[in-house]
Short mmCIF file of C-alpha atoms in Angstrom, two decimals:
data_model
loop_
_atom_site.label_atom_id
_atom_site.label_comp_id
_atom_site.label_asym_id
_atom_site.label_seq_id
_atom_site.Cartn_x
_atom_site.Cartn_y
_atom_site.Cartn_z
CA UNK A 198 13.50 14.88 -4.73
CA UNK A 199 13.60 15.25 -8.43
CA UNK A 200 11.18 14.49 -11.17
CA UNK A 201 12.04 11.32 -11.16
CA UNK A 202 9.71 10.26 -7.87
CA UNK A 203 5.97 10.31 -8.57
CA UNK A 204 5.38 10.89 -4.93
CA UNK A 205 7.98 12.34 -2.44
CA UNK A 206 6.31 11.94 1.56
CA UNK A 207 8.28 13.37 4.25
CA UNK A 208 7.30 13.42 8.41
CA UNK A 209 3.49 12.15 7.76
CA UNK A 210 1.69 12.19 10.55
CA UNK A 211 -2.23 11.29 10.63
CA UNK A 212 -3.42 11.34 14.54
CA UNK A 213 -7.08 10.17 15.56
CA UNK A 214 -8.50 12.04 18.19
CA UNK A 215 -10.85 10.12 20.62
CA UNK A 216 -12.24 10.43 23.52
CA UNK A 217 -9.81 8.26 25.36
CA UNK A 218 -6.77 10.01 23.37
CA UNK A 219 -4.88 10.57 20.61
CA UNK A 220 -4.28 7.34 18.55
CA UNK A 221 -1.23 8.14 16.81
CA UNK A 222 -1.43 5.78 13.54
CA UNK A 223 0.83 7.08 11.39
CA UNK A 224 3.72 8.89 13.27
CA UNK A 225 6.57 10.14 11.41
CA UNK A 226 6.82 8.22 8.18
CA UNK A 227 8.57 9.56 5.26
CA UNK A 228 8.85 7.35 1.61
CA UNK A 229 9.21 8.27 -2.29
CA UNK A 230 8.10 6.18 -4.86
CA UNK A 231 9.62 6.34 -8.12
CA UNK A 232 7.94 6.59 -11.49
CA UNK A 233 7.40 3.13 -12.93
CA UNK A 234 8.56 1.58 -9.74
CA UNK A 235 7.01 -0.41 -7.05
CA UNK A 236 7.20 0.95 -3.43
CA UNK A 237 6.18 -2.05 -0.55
CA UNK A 238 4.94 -0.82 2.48
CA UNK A 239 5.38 -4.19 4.57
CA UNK A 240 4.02 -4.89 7.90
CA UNK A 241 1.56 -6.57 10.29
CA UNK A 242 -2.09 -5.41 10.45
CA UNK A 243 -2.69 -2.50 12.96
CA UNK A 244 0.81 -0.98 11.75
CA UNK A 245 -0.81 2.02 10.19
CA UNK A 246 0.39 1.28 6.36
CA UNK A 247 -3.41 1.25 5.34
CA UNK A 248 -3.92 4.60 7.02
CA UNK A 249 -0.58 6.51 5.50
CA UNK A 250 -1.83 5.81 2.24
CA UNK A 251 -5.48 6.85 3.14
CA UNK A 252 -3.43 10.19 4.39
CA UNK A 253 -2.36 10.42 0.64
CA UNK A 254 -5.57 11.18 -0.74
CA UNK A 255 -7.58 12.61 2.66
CA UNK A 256 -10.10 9.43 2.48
CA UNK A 257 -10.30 9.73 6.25
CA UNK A 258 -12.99 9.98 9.46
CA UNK A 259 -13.57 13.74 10.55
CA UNK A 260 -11.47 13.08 13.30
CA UNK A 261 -8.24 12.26 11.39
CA UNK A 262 -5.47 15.27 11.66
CA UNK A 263 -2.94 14.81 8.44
CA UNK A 264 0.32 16.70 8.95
CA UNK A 265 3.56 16.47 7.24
CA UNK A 266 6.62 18.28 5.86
CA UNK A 267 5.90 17.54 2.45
CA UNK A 268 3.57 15.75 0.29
CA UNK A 269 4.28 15.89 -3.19
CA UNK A 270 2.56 14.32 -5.96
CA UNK A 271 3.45 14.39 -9.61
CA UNK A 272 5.06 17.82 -8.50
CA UNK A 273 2.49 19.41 -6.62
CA UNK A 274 2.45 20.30 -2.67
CA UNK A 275 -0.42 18.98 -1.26
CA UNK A 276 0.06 19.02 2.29
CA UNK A 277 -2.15 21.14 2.84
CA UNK A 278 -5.16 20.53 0.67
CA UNK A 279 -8.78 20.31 1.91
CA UNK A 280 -10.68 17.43 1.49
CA UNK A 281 -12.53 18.90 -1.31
CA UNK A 282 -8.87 19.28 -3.41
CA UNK A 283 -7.92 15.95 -2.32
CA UNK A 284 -11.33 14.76 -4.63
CA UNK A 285 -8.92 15.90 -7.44
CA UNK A 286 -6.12 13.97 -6.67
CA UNK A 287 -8.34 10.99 -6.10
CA UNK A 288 -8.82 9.06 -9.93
CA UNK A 289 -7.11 11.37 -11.67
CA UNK A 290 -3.54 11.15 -10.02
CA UNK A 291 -4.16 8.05 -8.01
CA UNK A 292 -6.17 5.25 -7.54
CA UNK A 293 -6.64 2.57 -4.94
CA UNK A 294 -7.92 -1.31 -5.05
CA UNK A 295 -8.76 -1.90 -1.92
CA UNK A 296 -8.61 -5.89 -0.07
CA UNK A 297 -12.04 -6.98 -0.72
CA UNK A 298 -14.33 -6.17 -4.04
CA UNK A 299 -17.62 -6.70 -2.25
CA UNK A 300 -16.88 -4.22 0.47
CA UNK A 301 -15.74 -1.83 -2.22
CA UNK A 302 -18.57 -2.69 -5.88
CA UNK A 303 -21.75 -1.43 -5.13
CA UNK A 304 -23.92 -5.05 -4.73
CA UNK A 305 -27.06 -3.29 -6.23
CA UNK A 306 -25.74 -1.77 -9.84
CA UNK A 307 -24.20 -3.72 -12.52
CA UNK A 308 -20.29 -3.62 -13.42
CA UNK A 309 -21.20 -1.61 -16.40
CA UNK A 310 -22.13 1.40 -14.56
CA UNK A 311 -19.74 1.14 -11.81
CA UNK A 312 -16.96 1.34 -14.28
CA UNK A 313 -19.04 3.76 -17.17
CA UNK A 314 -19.62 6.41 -14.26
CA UNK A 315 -15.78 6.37 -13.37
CA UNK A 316 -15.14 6.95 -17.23
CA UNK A 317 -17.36 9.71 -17.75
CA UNK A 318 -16.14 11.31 -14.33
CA UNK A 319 -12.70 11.72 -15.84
CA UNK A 320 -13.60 12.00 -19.60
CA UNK A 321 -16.84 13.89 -19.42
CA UNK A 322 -16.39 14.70 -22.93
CA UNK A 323 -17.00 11.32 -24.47
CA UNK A 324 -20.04 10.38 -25.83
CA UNK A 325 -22.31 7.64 -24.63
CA UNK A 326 -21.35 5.03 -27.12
CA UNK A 327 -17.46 5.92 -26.50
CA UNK A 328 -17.51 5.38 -22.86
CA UNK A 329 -19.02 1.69 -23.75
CA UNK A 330 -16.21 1.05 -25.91
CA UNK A 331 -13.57 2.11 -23.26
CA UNK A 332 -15.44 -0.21 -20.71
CA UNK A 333 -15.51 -2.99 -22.97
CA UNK A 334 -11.54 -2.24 -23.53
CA UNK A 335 -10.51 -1.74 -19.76
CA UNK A 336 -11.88 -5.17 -18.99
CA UNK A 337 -10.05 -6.63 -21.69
CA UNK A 338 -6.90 -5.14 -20.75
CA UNK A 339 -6.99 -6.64 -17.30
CA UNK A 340 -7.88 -10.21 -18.58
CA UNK A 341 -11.93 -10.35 -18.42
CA UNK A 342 -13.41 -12.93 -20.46
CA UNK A 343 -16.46 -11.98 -22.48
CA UNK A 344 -16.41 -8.36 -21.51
CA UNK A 345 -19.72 -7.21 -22.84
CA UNK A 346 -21.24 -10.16 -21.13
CA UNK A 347 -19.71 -9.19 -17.69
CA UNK A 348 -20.72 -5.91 -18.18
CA UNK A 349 -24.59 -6.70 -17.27
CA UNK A 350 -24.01 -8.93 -14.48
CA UNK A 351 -24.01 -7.52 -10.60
CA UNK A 352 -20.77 -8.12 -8.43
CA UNK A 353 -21.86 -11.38 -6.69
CA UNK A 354 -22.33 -13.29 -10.13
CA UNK A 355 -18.81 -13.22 -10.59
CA UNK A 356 -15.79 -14.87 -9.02
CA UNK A 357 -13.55 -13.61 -6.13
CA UNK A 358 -10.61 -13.52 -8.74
CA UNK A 359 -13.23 -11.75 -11.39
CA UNK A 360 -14.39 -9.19 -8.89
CA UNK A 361 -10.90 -8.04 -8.54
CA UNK A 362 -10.17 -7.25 -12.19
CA UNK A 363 -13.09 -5.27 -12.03
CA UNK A 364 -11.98 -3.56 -9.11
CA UNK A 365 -8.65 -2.56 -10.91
CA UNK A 366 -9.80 -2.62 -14.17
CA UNK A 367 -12.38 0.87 -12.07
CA UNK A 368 -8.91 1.98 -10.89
CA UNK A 369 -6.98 2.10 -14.13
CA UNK A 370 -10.19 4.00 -15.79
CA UNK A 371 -8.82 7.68 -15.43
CA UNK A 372 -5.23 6.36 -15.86
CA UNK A 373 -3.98 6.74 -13.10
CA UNK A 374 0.02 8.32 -12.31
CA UNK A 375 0.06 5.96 -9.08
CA UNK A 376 -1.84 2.98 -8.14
CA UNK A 377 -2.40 2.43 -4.60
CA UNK A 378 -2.87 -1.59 -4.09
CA UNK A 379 -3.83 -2.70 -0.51
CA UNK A 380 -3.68 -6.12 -0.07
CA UNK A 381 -4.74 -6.96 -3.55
CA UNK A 382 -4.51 -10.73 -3.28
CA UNK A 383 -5.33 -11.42 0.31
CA UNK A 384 -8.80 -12.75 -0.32
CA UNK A 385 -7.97 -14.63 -3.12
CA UNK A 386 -6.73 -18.72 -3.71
CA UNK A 387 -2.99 -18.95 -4.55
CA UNK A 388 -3.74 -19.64 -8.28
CA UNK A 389 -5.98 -16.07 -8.52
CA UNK A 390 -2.93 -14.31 -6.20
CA UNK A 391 -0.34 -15.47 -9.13
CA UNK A 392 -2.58 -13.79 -11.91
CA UNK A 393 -3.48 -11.54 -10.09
CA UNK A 394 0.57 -10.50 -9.25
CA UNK A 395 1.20 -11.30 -13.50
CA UNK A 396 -1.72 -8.64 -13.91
CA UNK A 397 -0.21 -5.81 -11.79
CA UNK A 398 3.09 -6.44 -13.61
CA UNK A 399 2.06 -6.43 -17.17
CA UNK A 400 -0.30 -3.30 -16.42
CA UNK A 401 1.85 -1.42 -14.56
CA UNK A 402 4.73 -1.44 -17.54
CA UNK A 403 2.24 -1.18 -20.05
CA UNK A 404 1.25 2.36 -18.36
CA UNK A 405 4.61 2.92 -16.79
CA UNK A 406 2.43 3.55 -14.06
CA UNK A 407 4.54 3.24 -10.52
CA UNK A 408 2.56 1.40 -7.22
CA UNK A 409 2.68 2.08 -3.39
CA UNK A 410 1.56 -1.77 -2.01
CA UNK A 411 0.63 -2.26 0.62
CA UNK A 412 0.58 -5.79 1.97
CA UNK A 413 1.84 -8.21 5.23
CA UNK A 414 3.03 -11.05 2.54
CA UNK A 415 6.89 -10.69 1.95
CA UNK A 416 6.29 -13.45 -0.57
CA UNK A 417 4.18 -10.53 -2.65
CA UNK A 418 6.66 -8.02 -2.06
CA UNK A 419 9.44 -10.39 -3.24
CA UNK A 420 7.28 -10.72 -6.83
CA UNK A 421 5.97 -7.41 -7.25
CA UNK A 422 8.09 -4.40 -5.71
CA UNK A 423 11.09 -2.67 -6.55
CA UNK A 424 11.54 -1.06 -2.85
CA UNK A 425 10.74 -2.00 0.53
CA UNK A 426 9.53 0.00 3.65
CA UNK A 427 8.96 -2.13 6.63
CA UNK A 428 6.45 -0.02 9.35
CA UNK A 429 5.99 -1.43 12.62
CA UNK A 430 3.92 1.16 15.11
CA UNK A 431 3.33 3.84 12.87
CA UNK A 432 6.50 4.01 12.00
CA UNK A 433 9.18 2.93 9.10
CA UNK A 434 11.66 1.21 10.90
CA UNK A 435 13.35 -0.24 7.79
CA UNK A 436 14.06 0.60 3.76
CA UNK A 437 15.67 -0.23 1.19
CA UNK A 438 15.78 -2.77 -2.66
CA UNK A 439 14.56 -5.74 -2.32
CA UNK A 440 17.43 -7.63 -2.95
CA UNK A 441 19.26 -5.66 -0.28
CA UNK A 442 16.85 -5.93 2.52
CA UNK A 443 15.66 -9.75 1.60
CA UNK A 444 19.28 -11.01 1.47
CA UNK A 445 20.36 -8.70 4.76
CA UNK A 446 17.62 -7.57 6.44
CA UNK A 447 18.99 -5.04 9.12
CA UNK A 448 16.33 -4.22 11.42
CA UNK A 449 15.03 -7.35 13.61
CA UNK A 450 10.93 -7.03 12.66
CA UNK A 451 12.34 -7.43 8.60
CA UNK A 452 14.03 -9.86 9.74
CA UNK A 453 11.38 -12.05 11.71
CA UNK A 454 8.79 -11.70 8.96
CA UNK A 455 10.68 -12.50 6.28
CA UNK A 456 11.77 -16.00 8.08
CA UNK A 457 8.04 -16.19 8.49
CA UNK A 458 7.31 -17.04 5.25
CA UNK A 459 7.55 -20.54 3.63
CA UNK A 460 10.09 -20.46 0.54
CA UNK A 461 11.75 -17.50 0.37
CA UNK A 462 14.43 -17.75 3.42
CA UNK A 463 13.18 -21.13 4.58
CA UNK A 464 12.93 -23.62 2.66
CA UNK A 465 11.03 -27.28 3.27
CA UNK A 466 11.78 -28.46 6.06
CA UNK A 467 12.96 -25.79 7.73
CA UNK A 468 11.63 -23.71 11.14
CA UNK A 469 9.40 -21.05 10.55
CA UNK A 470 9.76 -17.96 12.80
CA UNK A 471 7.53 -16.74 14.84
CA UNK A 472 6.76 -13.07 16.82
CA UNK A 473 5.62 -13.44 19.64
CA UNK A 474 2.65 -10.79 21.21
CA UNK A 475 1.17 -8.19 19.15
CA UNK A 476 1.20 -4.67 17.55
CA UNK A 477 1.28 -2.20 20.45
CA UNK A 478 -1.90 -0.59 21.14
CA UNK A 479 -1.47 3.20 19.53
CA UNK A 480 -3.01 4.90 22.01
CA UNK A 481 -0.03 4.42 24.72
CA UNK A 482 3.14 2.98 22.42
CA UNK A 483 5.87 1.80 25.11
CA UNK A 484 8.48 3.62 25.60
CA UNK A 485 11.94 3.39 23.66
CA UNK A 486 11.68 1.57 20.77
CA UNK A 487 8.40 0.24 20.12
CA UNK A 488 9.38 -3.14 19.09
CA UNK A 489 11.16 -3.87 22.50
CA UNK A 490 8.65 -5.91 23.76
CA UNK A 491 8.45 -8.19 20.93
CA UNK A 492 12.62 -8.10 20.58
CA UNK A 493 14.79 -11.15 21.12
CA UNK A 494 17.87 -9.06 20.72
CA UNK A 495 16.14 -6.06 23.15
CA UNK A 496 18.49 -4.73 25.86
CA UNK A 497 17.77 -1.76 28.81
CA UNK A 498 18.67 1.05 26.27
CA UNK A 499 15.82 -0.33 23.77
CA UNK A 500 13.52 0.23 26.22
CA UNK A 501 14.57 4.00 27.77
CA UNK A 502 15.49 5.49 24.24
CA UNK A 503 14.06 5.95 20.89
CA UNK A 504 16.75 4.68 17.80
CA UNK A 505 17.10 7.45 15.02
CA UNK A 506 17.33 6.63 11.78
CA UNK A 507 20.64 5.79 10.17
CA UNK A 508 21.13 5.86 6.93
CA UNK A 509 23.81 4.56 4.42
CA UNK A 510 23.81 3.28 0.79
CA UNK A 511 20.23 3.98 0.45
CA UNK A 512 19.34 1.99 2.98
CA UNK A 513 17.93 2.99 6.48
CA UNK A 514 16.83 1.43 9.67
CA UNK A 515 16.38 2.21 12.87
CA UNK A 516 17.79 -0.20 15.00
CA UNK A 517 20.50 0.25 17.90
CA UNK A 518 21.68 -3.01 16.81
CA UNK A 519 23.14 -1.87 13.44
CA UNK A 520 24.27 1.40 14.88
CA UNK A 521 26.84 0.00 17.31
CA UNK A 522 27.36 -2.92 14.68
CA UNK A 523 28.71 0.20 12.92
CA UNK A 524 26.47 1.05 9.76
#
């Protein structure tokens, strides 16, 4: 990949060793996100999308193994770094909001030095009274009211939709090249999502900053990203535009979640689908394609072999279906 792609993954791999085995989280997954664009990684919880972008930027347990053909970020190799040059990556080239402020703002310090200590980590050369003023202007920027005010307070005297400004308004403090956002309106009521989604938008040209989210809501995707990469398993089964995948989804999985959700295939009235069972367990995947189980269109060579990838008009899946449908 060119200059053109802010981050270029190929092959990740990021295996857990335990004592009952290896659980094999993120096996095989290879994405590039281009600059100014929005990448989706899409899928159910326990699919591993948190974890491959945790791989990004080494923010792992000790037993995590990262792996991969290539990992480049804003032109640099970096599958190989140590945790210790990861820290460099971490702020400077990207940043993550995470799903829930109060897991992630410390509850006993005030927002003012939560976000003043992430300035003067990436500026150290400003002076005390300039750091204030870029505080007081990142929380403008991302739509605090009464920023010096909200400055003093502690986390829990502000709202759930309040909290997360902060938490991205702490993000966008070293100006970031990427923006990692995972799950960044799950927690919130369908009025705070909206501004929150508005937020993202208008930030994200005003920096021409590109994203990686990661979320389970293809009604997100559908307002915020660019591209899509569906992961089921540890693995990316489907990619592609949004328009192309949303108005022919290829691989079953994109298919089932997107008639999920209320108002973007279905419309009032109509049946919502369902999937039945769950994410296998990563410790002992099935056989085949991992999906089988869960497959309405499933046959005997789903379950002995494992689909490659097959790609045309920048679009892949992996799917048996498509391949004898003749993509």
């Amino acid at each position: 990949m060119g200059n053109d792609f802010i981050i270029d993954v190929e092959n990740l791999r990021t295996h857990f060793h335990t004592p009952e085995g290896i659980v094999k989280s993120v096996d095989g997954v290879s994405f590039a996100i281009e600059r100014g664009k929005t990448m989706a990684l899409v899928g159910e919880s326990g699919c591993g999308k948190t974890q491959t972008s945790l791989s990004l930027i080494r923010l792992l347990a000790p037993t995590a193994k990262v792996s991969a053909d290539k990992i480049i970020i804003d032109g640099k190799e970096t599958k190989d770094y140590t945790k210790e040059q990861a820290r460099g990556i971490r702020g400077k080239d990207i940043s993550v909001i995470f799903q829930e402020p109060m897991t992630s703002l410390n509850p006993v310090y005030r927002i003012k030095r939560q976000i003043e200590e992430m300035i003067k980590l990436h500026e150290p050369g400003l002076s005390g009274a300039e750091i204030h003023e870029r505080a007081v202007d990142i929380l403008t920027r991302v739509g605090i009211p009464e920023p010096e005010e909200r400055l003093r307070v502690f986390p829990h005297q502000l709202s759930g939709g309040l909290r997360q400004r902060v938490m991205i308004a702490i993000a966008l403090a070293s100006n970031p090249k990427l923006l990692i956002a995972d799950e960044p309106t799950t927690a919130l009521d369908v009025t705070i999502q909206a501004q929150i989604i508005e937020l993202l938008k208008r930030i994200q040209k005003e920096m021409q900053m590109s994203i990686l989210l990661i979320t389970h809501d293809f009604g997100v995707v559908s307002q915020l990203a660019d591209e899509v990469s569906v992961m089921y398993a540890g693995k990316i089964v489907e990619q592609g535009s949004i328009k192309d995948v949303f108005e022919d989804p290829w691989h079953p999985y994109t298919k089932m979640l997107i008639m999920s959700i209320p108002g973007i295939k279905v419309k009032r009235g109509g049946r919502l689908e369902t999937i039945e069972g769950a994410v296998p367990n990563p410790l002992n995947f099935p056989p085949g394609c991992r999906f089988y189980p869960r497959c309405p269109y499933a046959d005997e060579r789903c379950k002995r072999e494992e689909p490659k990838q097959i790609k045309t008009g920048g679009r892949m899946v992996s799917c048996f279906k498509k391949e004898v449908a003749g993509a």
